[in-house]
């Protein structure tokens, strides 16, 4: 029997537990809230917000404010200095460093031992549970997994306390047995210089039997392209004939799918999306034929949802399909009613399944058009299908008024395969966005409020050069997609001009 065959039964009991997601979502979430409040009632935050008197969701809402990072950063900094029992019991030694997608200032998200075990690692195990259920012929454990990670550094020079990318924290704390079935070696995985790390990963992994990949699509693609350069092969399955799945997350996969499918032509290749962030592990694509993800309800994460454009906040059992919600979380890492910054839309409420629709701050609403990332991704996918183009990276922002008093959206796109006509691509994208978004369509009416969008083709590697200049190359750093501000796009355009 193969190693995968021996391991598979270990995941069977968990699959039976996961069936509760089909019709017991509210009960699961009420149990999570009770567990979190009970465990944290003797913390400083718990005492201040009357956790000892909290017996239900209504009590919790009445006694606890909505928090962004700004409200919690003072407490988090004290935790980083070594204080115990502040937001979560005990001393938290690990902090996931995140810049978000629209703010350059670093955020330090606490990662407690409970959070590691009952959120992040539980999510990773469930990804495998679903994959093995959906693919009974899988042999993924008969080879090795190529797992991309970031790096970490000392936290205020406190012994045993570190800050870094979440992926680095997970690699540093992972069960040593897992290291037997993964590449690259730990020292390589935690290198801080992505360009050096990329080359070493490619060389270390190239001659191994890699069966599965895990990471952010953009950075993984960079590593895979390096593997192809070194190997001289045409397709990735010539290097790794037993490769069968890519577990991806961090950024939308849509702009990268066609490039992966050209690189990996094997009909046995699978792609599985996950929703894991510095703040927690939230969703898994449990059905390969459904692009939405199952919201994971029995981890140490209690969810609430604010309907965009309103002050209405509801628990899970109050959500409706099709509405755009900002997500709030309370977790065993000490985040309480925390506005994570992502927006979601539910495609089903039995079970609770959703898509990531964008960011609360990653949208363009300069003229009332309410353009969100989900619109942008769908529009670009359609334009690529119609023109044969391939988009590698992009960002967009408003031009508030040019010398002719015209307002428009300006898109800076790095193509891995450019369309024959940028103007035709722009026209298709503009029409599709109007079809997808009625507010955008209304503002585009007869060019009165908003003129036809503009596309500028970025030079090769512009976005990587920009991230490198900011010290954000590799790891979990992302290019901001949509913004009401021109800060990022102007920096990129200035870099583009310097090389011309």
Tab-separated table of C-alpha atoms in Angstrom:
chain	number	residue	atom	x	y	z
A	1	UNK	CA	0.000	0.000	0.000
A	2	UNK	CA	1.212	3.526	-0.785
A	3	UNK	CA	2.012	5.998	1.990
A	4	UNK	CA	-1.032	8.029	0.935
A	5	UNK	CA	-3.191	4.920	1.342
A	6	UNK	CA	-1.831	4.440	4.862
A	7	UNK	CA	-2.394	8.091	5.785
A	8	UNK	CA	-5.865	8.502	4.248
A	9	UNK	CA	-7.824	6.827	7.131
A	10	UNK	CA	-6.391	9.403	9.562
A	11	UNK	CA	-8.521	12.054	7.842
A	12	UNK	CA	-11.768	10.027	7.721
A	13	UNK	CA	-13.029	10.959	11.199
A	14	UNK	CA	-12.527	14.656	10.481
A	15	UNK	CA	-14.609	14.393	7.323
A	16	UNK	CA	-17.530	13.095	9.383
A	17	UNK	CA	-17.157	16.079	11.747
A	18	UNK	CA	-17.087	18.500	8.812
A	19	UNK	CA	-20.530	17.298	7.731
A	20	UNK	CA	-21.936	19.420	10.585
A	21	UNK	CA	-21.176	22.446	8.398
A	22	UNK	CA	-24.095	21.423	6.194
A	23	UNK	CA	-26.867	22.156	8.680
A	24	UNK	CA	-25.436	23.070	12.098
A	25	UNK	CA	-23.631	26.309	11.260
A	26	UNK	CA	-25.343	28.492	13.848
A	27	UNK	CA	-24.767	25.962	16.636
A	28	UNK	CA	-21.087	25.582	15.715
A	29	UNK	CA	-20.563	29.335	15.788
A	30	UNK	CA	-22.399	29.833	19.096
A	31	UNK	CA	-20.163	27.142	20.622
A	32	UNK	CA	-17.049	28.899	19.275
A	33	UNK	CA	-18.105	32.241	20.788
A	34	UNK	CA	-18.819	30.648	24.179
A	35	UNK	CA	-15.429	28.900	24.151
A	36	UNK	CA	-13.484	32.047	23.220
A	37	UNK	CA	-15.216	34.265	25.793
A	38	UNK	CA	-14.870	31.691	28.571
A	39	UNK	CA	-11.169	31.178	27.935
A	40	UNK	CA	-10.376	34.904	27.751
A	41	UNK	CA	-12.536	36.122	30.640
A	42	UNK	CA	-9.551	36.607	32.977
A	43	UNK	CA	-7.500	38.584	30.473
A	44	UNK	CA	-7.268	42.339	30.723
A	45	UNK	CA	-9.527	42.719	27.688
A	46	UNK	CA	-11.992	40.134	29.004
A	47	UNK	CA	-12.364	41.851	32.353
A	48	UNK	CA	-12.803	45.263	30.753
A	49	UNK	CA	-15.512	43.988	28.407
A	50	UNK	CA	-17.428	41.856	30.936
A	51	UNK	CA	-16.684	38.453	29.459
A	52	UNK	CA	-17.637	36.869	32.799
A	53	UNK	CA	-21.199	38.189	32.314
A	54	UNK	CA	-21.412	37.291	28.610
A	55	UNK	CA	-23.785	34.371	28.084
A	56	UNK	CA	-24.928	34.924	24.506
A	57	UNK	CA	-24.250	36.818	21.290
A	58	UNK	CA	-26.385	39.783	22.336
A	59	UNK	CA	-24.289	40.271	25.502
A	60	UNK	CA	-21.132	40.071	23.431
A	61	UNK	CA	-22.318	42.778	21.027
A	62	UNK	CA	-23.497	45.041	23.850
A	63	UNK	CA	-20.195	44.892	25.729
A	64	UNK	CA	-17.684	44.919	22.874
A	65	UNK	CA	-16.878	47.637	20.317
A	66	UNK	CA	-15.886	47.105	16.708
A	67	UNK	CA	-12.088	47.191	16.391
A	68	UNK	CA	-9.627	47.964	13.639
A	69	UNK	CA	-5.900	47.530	14.075
A	70	UNK	CA	-5.665	51.116	15.283
A	71	UNK	CA	-7.828	50.333	18.332
A	72	UNK	CA	-5.826	47.230	19.281
A	73	UNK	CA	-2.280	48.201	18.358
A	74	UNK	CA	-1.492	49.674	21.799
A	75	UNK	CA	-2.409	46.390	23.492
A	76	UNK	CA	-0.594	44.390	20.815
A	77	UNK	CA	2.571	46.447	21.295
A	78	UNK	CA	2.475	45.747	25.045
A	79	UNK	CA	2.135	42.050	24.218
A	80	UNK	CA	5.123	42.335	21.913
A	81	UNK	CA	7.061	43.858	24.813
A	82	UNK	CA	6.387	40.689	26.812
A	83	UNK	CA	3.213	41.416	28.803
A	84	UNK	CA	0.911	38.451	29.472
A	85	UNK	CA	-2.873	38.071	29.657
A	86	UNK	CA	-3.650	41.207	27.656
A	87	UNK	CA	-5.864	40.128	24.727
A	88	UNK	CA	-5.439	36.376	25.164
A	89	UNK	CA	-4.296	34.223	28.120
A	90	UNK	CA	-0.577	33.829	28.624
A	91	UNK	CA	2.298	35.369	26.724
A	92	UNK	CA	2.135	35.469	22.926
A	93	UNK	CA	5.605	35.116	21.377
A	94	UNK	CA	4.801	35.132	17.655
A	95	UNK	CA	3.553	38.033	15.509
A	96	UNK	CA	2.617	37.860	11.841
A	97	UNK	CA	3.814	41.021	10.118
A	98	UNK	CA	1.341	42.303	7.575
A	99	UNK	CA	1.147	45.538	5.628
A	100	UNK	CA	-2.326	44.881	4.262
A	101	UNK	CA	-2.913	45.913	0.671
A	102	UNK	CA	-3.587	49.620	1.016
A	103	UNK	CA	-1.471	50.708	3.968
A	104	UNK	CA	2.327	50.791	4.064
A	105	UNK	CA	2.466	50.776	7.851
A	106	UNK	CA	3.208	47.299	9.207
A	107	UNK	CA	0.646	45.524	11.334
A	108	UNK	CA	1.710	42.885	13.847
A	109	UNK	CA	-0.951	40.219	14.292
A	110	UNK	CA	-0.595	38.047	17.429
A	111	UNK	CA	-0.324	34.317	16.719
A	112	UNK	CA	-0.950	32.424	19.960
A	113	UNK	CA	-0.303	28.703	20.481
A	114	UNK	CA	-4.095	28.208	20.454
A	115	UNK	CA	-4.345	30.152	17.195
A	116	UNK	CA	-1.619	28.069	15.597
A	117	UNK	CA	-3.230	24.788	16.607
A	118	UNK	CA	-6.955	25.543	16.428
A	119	UNK	CA	-6.986	27.925	13.453
A	120	UNK	CA	-3.971	27.815	11.129
A	121	UNK	CA	-2.857	24.186	11.361
A	122	UNK	CA	-6.445	22.971	11.597
A	123	UNK	CA	-7.128	24.763	8.324
A	124	UNK	CA	-4.128	23.168	6.660
A	125	UNK	CA	-5.212	19.707	7.769
A	126	UNK	CA	-8.765	20.278	6.516
A	127	UNK	CA	-7.490	21.283	3.074
A	128	UNK	CA	-5.902	17.836	2.825
A	129	UNK	CA	-9.076	16.225	4.224
A	130	UNK	CA	-11.216	17.722	1.454
A	131	UNK	CA	-8.637	17.032	-1.232
A	132	UNK	CA	-8.295	13.351	-0.342
A	133	UNK	CA	-12.080	12.999	-0.185
A	134	UNK	CA	-12.474	14.518	-3.645
A	135	UNK	CA	-9.530	12.603	-5.145
A	136	UNK	CA	-9.564	8.951	-4.051
A	137	UNK	CA	-6.706	8.128	-6.466
A	138	UNK	CA	-4.373	10.747	-4.929
A	139	UNK	CA	-0.762	9.775	-4.191
A	140	UNK	CA	0.266	13.159	-2.776
A	141	UNK	CA	1.998	11.739	0.314
A	142	UNK	CA	4.114	9.425	-1.825
A	143	UNK	CA	6.184	12.455	-2.775
A	144	UNK	CA	7.018	15.853	-1.334
A	145	UNK	CA	5.181	19.143	-1.054
A	146	UNK	CA	6.836	22.345	-2.268
A	147	UNK	CA	5.761	24.923	0.303
A	148	UNK	CA	6.709	28.576	-0.101
A	149	UNK	CA	7.328	30.632	3.006
A	150	UNK	CA	8.502	34.080	3.984
A	151	UNK	CA	11.037	35.046	6.643
A	152	UNK	CA	11.102	36.183	10.259
A	153	UNK	CA	13.216	38.325	12.576
A	154	UNK	CA	13.623	38.922	16.354
A	155	UNK	CA	10.803	40.755	18.112
A	156	UNK	CA	12.215	43.587	20.252
A	157	UNK	CA	15.142	41.202	20.966
A	158	UNK	CA	12.986	39.257	23.431
A	159	UNK	CA	14.193	35.637	23.815
A	160	UNK	CA	12.134	33.223	21.743
A	161	UNK	CA	9.868	35.958	20.373
A	162	UNK	CA	9.766	36.595	16.628
A	163	UNK	CA	7.919	38.623	13.981
A	164	UNK	CA	7.617	37.704	10.329
A	165	UNK	CA	5.427	36.405	7.542
A	166	UNK	CA	2.739	34.028	8.753
A	167	UNK	CA	4.122	31.348	6.424
A	168	UNK	CA	7.497	31.607	8.185
A	169	UNK	CA	5.820	31.249	11.591
A	170	UNK	CA	3.974	28.152	10.394
A	171	UNK	CA	7.172	26.597	9.020
A	172	UNK	CA	9.089	27.412	12.210
A	173	UNK	CA	6.472	25.748	14.440
A	174	UNK	CA	5.418	22.868	12.204
A	175	UNK	CA	5.552	19.270	13.446
A	176	UNK	CA	9.040	17.939	12.562
A	177	UNK	CA	7.419	14.915	10.874
A	178	UNK	CA	5.986	17.252	8.206
A	179	UNK	CA	9.522	18.289	7.253
A	180	UNK	CA	10.054	14.745	5.973
A	181	UNK	CA	7.475	15.317	3.220
A	182	UNK	CA	8.231	18.905	2.225
A	183	UNK	CA	10.833	20.936	0.329
A	184	UNK	CA	12.851	23.119	0.452
A	185	UNK	CA	14.889	22.643	3.610
A	186	UNK	CA	13.978	24.935	6.490
A	187	UNK	CA	17.009	27.221	6.172
A	188	UNK	CA	16.174	27.899	2.533
A	189	UNK	CA	12.451	28.372	3.177
A	190	UNK	CA	13.166	31.111	5.736
A	191	UNK	CA	15.699	33.139	3.696
A	192	UNK	CA	14.753	36.814	3.537
A	193	UNK	CA	16.184	37.624	0.082
A	194	UNK	CA	13.517	36.325	-2.299
A	195	UNK	CA	15.739	36.355	-5.385
A	196	UNK	CA	18.367	34.175	-3.702
A	197	UNK	CA	15.674	32.007	-2.132
A	198	UNK	CA	13.883	31.554	-5.462
A	199	UNK	CA	16.997	30.119	-7.065
A	200	UNK	CA	17.825	27.838	-4.127
A	201	UNK	CA	14.281	26.517	-3.880
A	202	UNK	CA	14.275	25.701	-7.586
A	203	UNK	CA	17.589	23.852	-7.358
A	204	UNK	CA	16.675	21.949	-4.168
A	205	UNK	CA	13.251	20.890	-5.432
A	206	UNK	CA	14.076	20.154	-9.059
A	207	UNK	CA	15.302	16.606	-8.513
A	208	UNK	CA	12.753	15.659	-5.861
A	209	UNK	CA	9.446	13.848	-6.435
A	210	UNK	CA	7.220	16.879	-5.913
A	211	UNK	CA	3.524	15.955	-5.875
A	212	UNK	CA	1.942	19.107	-4.461
A	213	UNK	CA	2.506	22.856	-4.298
A	214	UNK	CA	1.379	25.366	-1.643
A	215	UNK	CA	1.745	29.141	-1.789
A	216	UNK	CA	0.729	32.488	-3.229
A	217	UNK	CA	0.156	32.156	-7.029
A	218	UNK	CA	2.390	35.078	-8.033
A	219	UNK	CA	5.432	33.980	-6.006
A	220	UNK	CA	4.966	30.301	-6.809
A	221	UNK	CA	4.858	31.125	-10.525
A	222	UNK	CA	8.169	32.943	-10.176
A	223	UNK	CA	9.752	29.874	-8.549
A	224	UNK	CA	8.290	27.519	-11.155
A	225	UNK	CA	9.594	29.677	-13.987
A	226	UNK	CA	13.054	29.429	-12.421
A	227	UNK	CA	12.684	25.634	-12.299
A	228	UNK	CA	11.903	25.686	-16.015
A	229	UNK	CA	14.903	27.924	-16.773
A	230	UNK	CA	17.295	25.616	-14.921
A	231	UNK	CA	15.824	22.363	-16.184
A	232	UNK	CA	15.427	23.463	-19.789
A	233	UNK	CA	12.122	21.612	-19.960
A	234	UNK	CA	8.973	22.825	-21.722
A	235	UNK	CA	6.319	21.753	-19.214
A	236	UNK	CA	6.486	21.303	-15.460
A	237	UNK	CA	5.281	17.682	-15.548
A	238	UNK	CA	8.505	16.849	-17.369
A	239	UNK	CA	10.320	17.860	-14.165
A	240	UNK	CA	7.763	16.494	-11.698
A	241	UNK	CA	5.718	13.769	-13.450
A	242	UNK	CA	3.694	13.022	-10.294
A	243	UNK	CA	2.642	16.614	-9.596
A	244	UNK	CA	-1.109	16.606	-8.909
A	245	UNK	CA	-2.306	19.681	-6.976
A	246	UNK	CA	-1.617	23.346	-6.205
A	247	UNK	CA	-3.115	24.634	-2.930
A	248	UNK	CA	-3.213	28.375	-3.472
A	249	UNK	CA	-4.332	31.465	-1.569
A	250	UNK	CA	-3.361	35.025	-0.708
A	251	UNK	CA	-4.425	36.605	-4.020
A	252	UNK	CA	-7.081	35.797	-6.598
A	253	UNK	CA	-6.064	32.938	-8.877
A	254	UNK	CA	-8.018	34.126	-11.933
A	255	UNK	CA	-5.238	36.301	-13.469
A	256	UNK	CA	-2.760	33.424	-13.150
A	257	UNK	CA	-4.843	30.384	-14.115
A	258	UNK	CA	-4.083	30.460	-17.840
A	259	UNK	CA	-0.342	30.760	-17.204
A	260	UNK	CA	-0.417	27.767	-14.862
A	261	UNK	CA	-2.425	25.740	-17.339
A	262	UNK	CA	0.136	26.452	-20.069
A	263	UNK	CA	2.991	25.579	-17.740
A	264	UNK	CA	1.312	22.419	-16.432
A	265	UNK	CA	-0.551	20.586	-19.192
A	266	UNK	CA	-1.202	17.342	-17.331
A	267	UNK	CA	-4.926	16.449	-17.189
A	268	UNK	CA	-4.317	15.111	-13.674
A	269	UNK	CA	-3.482	18.548	-12.252
A	270	UNK	CA	-5.846	20.032	-9.643
A	271	UNK	CA	-6.182	23.534	-8.188
A	272	UNK	CA	-7.682	24.200	-4.770
A	273	UNK	CA	-8.269	27.659	-3.314
A	274	UNK	CA	-7.884	28.495	0.362
A	275	UNK	CA	-8.626	31.653	2.326
A	276	UNK	CA	-5.814	31.950	4.819
A	277	UNK	CA	-4.495	35.256	6.113
A	278	UNK	CA	-2.232	36.531	8.875
A	279	UNK	CA	-5.348	36.885	11.024
A	280	UNK	CA	-6.617	33.331	10.540
A	281	UNK	CA	-7.684	30.492	8.255
A	282	UNK	CA	-11.250	31.051	7.106
A	283	UNK	CA	-12.293	29.157	3.988
A	284	UNK	CA	-11.601	26.144	1.775
A	285	UNK	CA	-12.772	25.262	-1.722
A	286	UNK	CA	-14.392	21.965	-0.749
A	287	UNK	CA	-15.901	21.235	-4.179
A	288	UNK	CA	-13.622	21.408	-7.246
A	289	UNK	CA	-16.643	22.230	-9.434
A	290	UNK	CA	-17.648	25.228	-7.300
A	291	UNK	CA	-15.387	28.282	-7.164
A	292	UNK	CA	-16.881	29.446	-3.874
A	293	UNK	CA	-15.359	28.348	-0.572
A	294	UNK	CA	-16.824	26.740	2.522
A	295	UNK	CA	-16.606	29.016	5.573
A	296	UNK	CA	-14.880	27.033	8.323
A	297	UNK	CA	-17.099	27.311	11.381
A	298	UNK	CA	-15.582	25.122	14.110
A	299	UNK	CA	-12.140	26.703	14.377
A	300	UNK	CA	-11.332	29.320	17.039
A	301	UNK	CA	-12.886	32.037	14.848
A	302	UNK	CA	-16.256	33.700	15.484
A	303	UNK	CA	-17.573	35.634	12.490
A	304	UNK	CA	-19.704	38.737	12.076
A	305	UNK	CA	-20.582	40.582	8.892
A	306	UNK	CA	-21.251	44.260	8.175
A	307	UNK	CA	-23.338	44.955	5.103
A	308	UNK	CA	-21.318	47.326	2.941
A	309	UNK	CA	-22.721	50.835	2.835
A	310	UNK	CA	-24.681	50.355	6.065
A	311	UNK	CA	-24.094	50.152	9.825
A	312	UNK	CA	-25.887	46.794	10.001
A	313	UNK	CA	-23.800	44.003	11.559
A	314	UNK	CA	-25.119	40.446	11.759
A	315	UNK	CA	-23.765	37.101	12.990
A	316	UNK	CA	-23.400	34.230	10.553
A	317	UNK	CA	-27.045	33.189	10.900
A	318	UNK	CA	-28.160	36.662	9.802
A	319	UNK	CA	-26.376	36.836	6.430
A	320	UNK	CA	-28.141	36.800	3.049
A	321	UNK	CA	-26.925	35.514	-0.277
A	322	UNK	CA	-25.620	38.034	-2.792
A	323	UNK	CA	-24.963	40.914	-0.387
A	324	UNK	CA	-21.494	42.404	-0.047
A	325	UNK	CA	-20.247	42.137	3.550
A	326	UNK	CA	-17.155	43.303	5.398
A	327	UNK	CA	-15.943	40.502	7.630
A	328	UNK	CA	-15.289	40.841	11.365
A	329	UNK	CA	-13.573	38.143	13.411
A	330	UNK	CA	-12.977	37.240	17.048
A	331	UNK	CA	-10.213	34.665	17.512
A	332	UNK	CA	-8.008	32.792	19.952
A	333	UNK	CA	-5.162	35.091	18.899
A	334	UNK	CA	-6.829	37.947	20.788
A	335	UNK	CA	-8.556	39.772	17.948
A	336	UNK	CA	-12.021	40.858	19.125
A	337	UNK	CA	-14.729	42.020	16.693
A	338	UNK	CA	-11.816	42.855	14.428
A	339	UNK	CA	-12.453	44.359	10.989
A	340	UNK	CA	-10.133	42.276	8.841
A	341	UNK	CA	-10.488	44.435	5.731
A	342	UNK	CA	-11.823	41.794	3.336
A	343	UNK	CA	-15.295	41.718	1.834
A	344	UNK	CA	-17.229	38.562	0.978
A	345	UNK	CA	-20.450	37.533	-0.754
A	346	UNK	CA	-22.336	34.395	0.231
A	347	UNK	CA	-23.344	32.069	-2.574
A	348	UNK	CA	-25.100	29.655	-0.200
A	349	UNK	CA	-26.304	29.668	3.402
A	350	UNK	CA	-26.790	25.900	3.750
A	351	UNK	CA	-23.906	25.249	3.952
A	352	UNK	CA	-22.321	28.703	4.284
A	353	UNK	CA	-20.257	29.212	1.137
A	354	UNK	CA	-18.785	32.455	-0.154
A	355	UNK	CA	-16.454	34.227	-2.531
A	356	UNK	CA	-13.965	36.948	-1.615
A	357	UNK	CA	-15.348	40.047	-3.304
A	358	UNK	CA	-12.589	42.510	-2.433
A	359	UNK	CA	-11.242	44.722	0.314
A	360	UNK	CA	-13.007	47.336	2.380
A	361	UNK	CA	-10.269	49.747	1.315
A	362	UNK	CA	-9.358	48.143	-2.011
A	363	UNK	CA	-11.989	49.538	-4.326
A	364	UNK	CA	-12.570	52.595	-6.460
A	365	UNK	CA	-15.479	54.789	-5.453
A	366	UNK	CA	-14.230	58.201	-6.556
A	367	UNK	CA	-17.395	59.023	-8.489
A	368	UNK	CA	-20.014	56.736	-6.928
A	369	UNK	CA	-19.085	53.776	-9.141
A	370	UNK	CA	-18.421	51.264	-6.276
A	371	UNK	CA	-15.979	49.179	-8.336
A	372	UNK	CA	-14.720	46.216	-6.274
A	373	UNK	CA	-11.943	43.697	-6.870
A	374	UNK	CA	-14.393	40.949	-7.794
A	375	UNK	CA	-15.634	43.132	-10.691
A	376	UNK	CA	-12.057	43.786	-11.787
A	377	UNK	CA	-11.070	40.103	-11.719
A	378	UNK	CA	-14.125	39.027	-13.715
A	379	UNK	CA	-13.667	41.861	-16.206
A	380	UNK	CA	-10.003	41.071	-16.794
A	381	UNK	CA	-10.723	37.354	-17.173
A	382	UNK	CA	-13.331	38.109	-19.834
A	383	UNK	CA	-11.059	40.547	-21.701
A	384	UNK	CA	-8.239	37.980	-21.680
A	385	UNK	CA	-10.549	35.277	-23.030
A	386	UNK	CA	-11.668	37.547	-25.854
A	387	UNK	CA	-8.215	38.783	-26.851
A	388	UNK	CA	-5.883	35.910	-25.949
A	389	UNK	CA	-3.986	38.179	-23.545
A	390	UNK	CA	-2.533	37.120	-20.199
A	391	UNK	CA	-2.349	39.483	-17.223
A	392	UNK	CA	0.501	39.052	-14.749
A	393	UNK	CA	-0.089	41.989	-12.376
A	394	UNK	CA	-2.256	45.088	-12.315
A	395	UNK	CA	-3.410	48.050	-10.277
A	396	UNK	CA	-5.982	50.738	-10.985
A	397	UNK	CA	-6.854	54.164	-9.595
A	398	UNK	CA	-8.946	57.177	-10.587
A	399	UNK	CA	-7.807	60.155	-12.629
A	400	UNK	CA	-9.874	62.781	-10.906
A	401	UNK	CA	-9.562	65.447	-13.584
A	402	UNK	CA	-7.097	65.856	-16.410
A	403	UNK	CA	-6.252	68.979	-18.394
A	404	UNK	CA	-9.472	68.521	-20.361
A	405	UNK	CA	-11.579	68.234	-17.184
A	406	UNK	CA	-12.096	64.528	-17.876
A	407	UNK	CA	-12.365	61.882	-15.133
A	408	UNK	CA	-11.601	58.206	-15.698
A	409	UNK	CA	-10.090	55.033	-14.278
A	410	UNK	CA	-6.441	54.408	-15.117
A	411	UNK	CA	-5.222	50.807	-15.204
A	412	UNK	CA	-1.544	49.865	-15.132
A	413	UNK	CA	-1.260	46.272	-16.360
A	414	UNK	CA	1.790	44.058	-16.753
A	415	UNK	CA	0.954	41.489	-19.418
A	416	UNK	CA	2.761	38.163	-19.697
A	417	UNK	CA	1.129	38.025	-23.129
A	418	UNK	CA	0.001	41.383	-24.488
A	419	UNK	CA	-3.153	41.734	-26.590
A	420	UNK	CA	-2.760	42.738	-30.216
A	421	UNK	CA	-4.535	45.992	-29.395
A	422	UNK	CA	-4.459	47.636	-25.973
A	423	UNK	CA	-7.370	49.820	-27.086
A	424	UNK	CA	-9.507	46.796	-27.970
A	425	UNK	CA	-8.656	45.156	-24.639
A	426	UNK	CA	-9.625	48.367	-22.805
A	427	UNK	CA	-12.909	48.570	-24.700
A	428	UNK	CA	-13.846	44.977	-23.846
A	429	UNK	CA	-12.900	45.473	-20.199
A	430	UNK	CA	-14.863	48.718	-19.950
A	431	UNK	CA	-18.013	47.159	-21.433
A	432	UNK	CA	-17.735	44.096	-19.185
A	433	UNK	CA	-17.370	46.247	-16.058
A	434	UNK	CA	-20.555	48.064	-17.020
A	435	UNK	CA	-22.287	44.714	-17.385
A	436	UNK	CA	-21.031	43.532	-13.995
A	437	UNK	CA	-21.603	46.728	-12.001
A	438	UNK	CA	-24.722	48.876	-12.413
A	439	UNK	CA	-23.175	51.796	-10.500
A	440	UNK	CA	-20.186	51.828	-12.840
A	441	UNK	CA	-22.563	51.580	-15.795
A	442	UNK	CA	-24.599	54.537	-14.549
A	443	UNK	CA	-21.510	56.722	-14.110
A	444	UNK	CA	-20.258	55.739	-17.583
A	445	UNK	CA	-23.563	56.727	-19.213
A	446	UNK	CA	-22.763	58.932	-22.233
A	447	UNK	CA	-19.314	59.669	-20.676
A	448	UNK	CA	-20.961	62.364	-18.565
A	449	UNK	CA	-19.483	61.492	-15.152
A	450	UNK	CA	-16.819	58.933	-15.990
A	451	UNK	CA	-14.974	58.566	-19.280
A	452	UNK	CA	-13.713	55.401	-20.945
A	453	UNK	CA	-11.035	53.683	-18.869
A	454	UNK	CA	-7.363	54.006	-19.831
A	455	UNK	CA	-4.845	51.148	-19.870
A	456	UNK	CA	-1.087	51.675	-19.621
A	457	UNK	CA	1.049	48.608	-20.372
A	458	UNK	CA	3.681	48.182	-17.667
A	459	UNK	CA	7.232	47.224	-18.574
A	460	UNK	CA	8.354	43.706	-17.584
A	461	UNK	CA	9.076	43.261	-13.854
A	462	UNK	CA	7.782	46.739	-12.936
A	463	UNK	CA	5.637	45.458	-10.084
A	464	UNK	CA	8.405	43.204	-8.742
A	465	UNK	CA	10.852	46.123	-8.859
A	466	UNK	CA	8.353	48.280	-6.960
A	467	UNK	CA	7.842	45.621	-4.278
A	468	UNK	CA	11.603	45.120	-4.034
A	469	UNK	CA	12.146	48.851	-3.540
A	470	UNK	CA	9.723	48.693	-0.629
A	471	UNK	CA	11.395	45.610	0.854
A	472	UNK	CA	8.306	43.523	0.105
A	473	UNK	CA	9.509	41.114	-2.569
A	474	UNK	CA	8.370	37.559	-1.828
A	475	UNK	CA	6.487	36.178	1.143
A	476	UNK	CA	2.842	37.169	1.416
A	477	UNK	CA	3.157	40.724	0.096
A	478	UNK	CA	0.672	41.693	-2.578
A	479	UNK	CA	0.233	44.355	-5.188
A	480	UNK	CA	-2.717	46.624	-4.262
A	481	UNK	CA	-5.363	46.093	-6.933
A	482	UNK	CA	-7.814	48.999	-6.679
A	483	UNK	CA	-7.476	52.224	-4.751
A	484	UNK	CA	-9.208	55.566	-4.405
A	485	UNK	CA	-5.754	57.057	-3.926
A	486	UNK	CA	-3.163	57.532	-6.681
A	487	UNK	CA	-0.260	56.988	-4.285
A	488	UNK	CA	0.701	53.510	-5.491
A	489	UNK	CA	0.014	53.929	-9.186
A	490	UNK	CA	1.965	57.201	-9.311
A	491	UNK	CA	4.975	55.522	-7.685
A	492	UNK	CA	4.790	52.727	-10.250
A	493	UNK	CA	4.428	55.147	-13.169
A	494	UNK	CA	7.426	57.117	-11.931
A	495	UNK	CA	9.505	53.894	-11.820
A	496	UNK	CA	8.331	53.047	-15.315
A	497	UNK	CA	9.410	56.494	-16.551
A	498	UNK	CA	12.872	56.127	-14.992
A	499	UNK	CA	13.638	53.057	-17.139
A	500	UNK	CA	12.345	54.505	-20.427
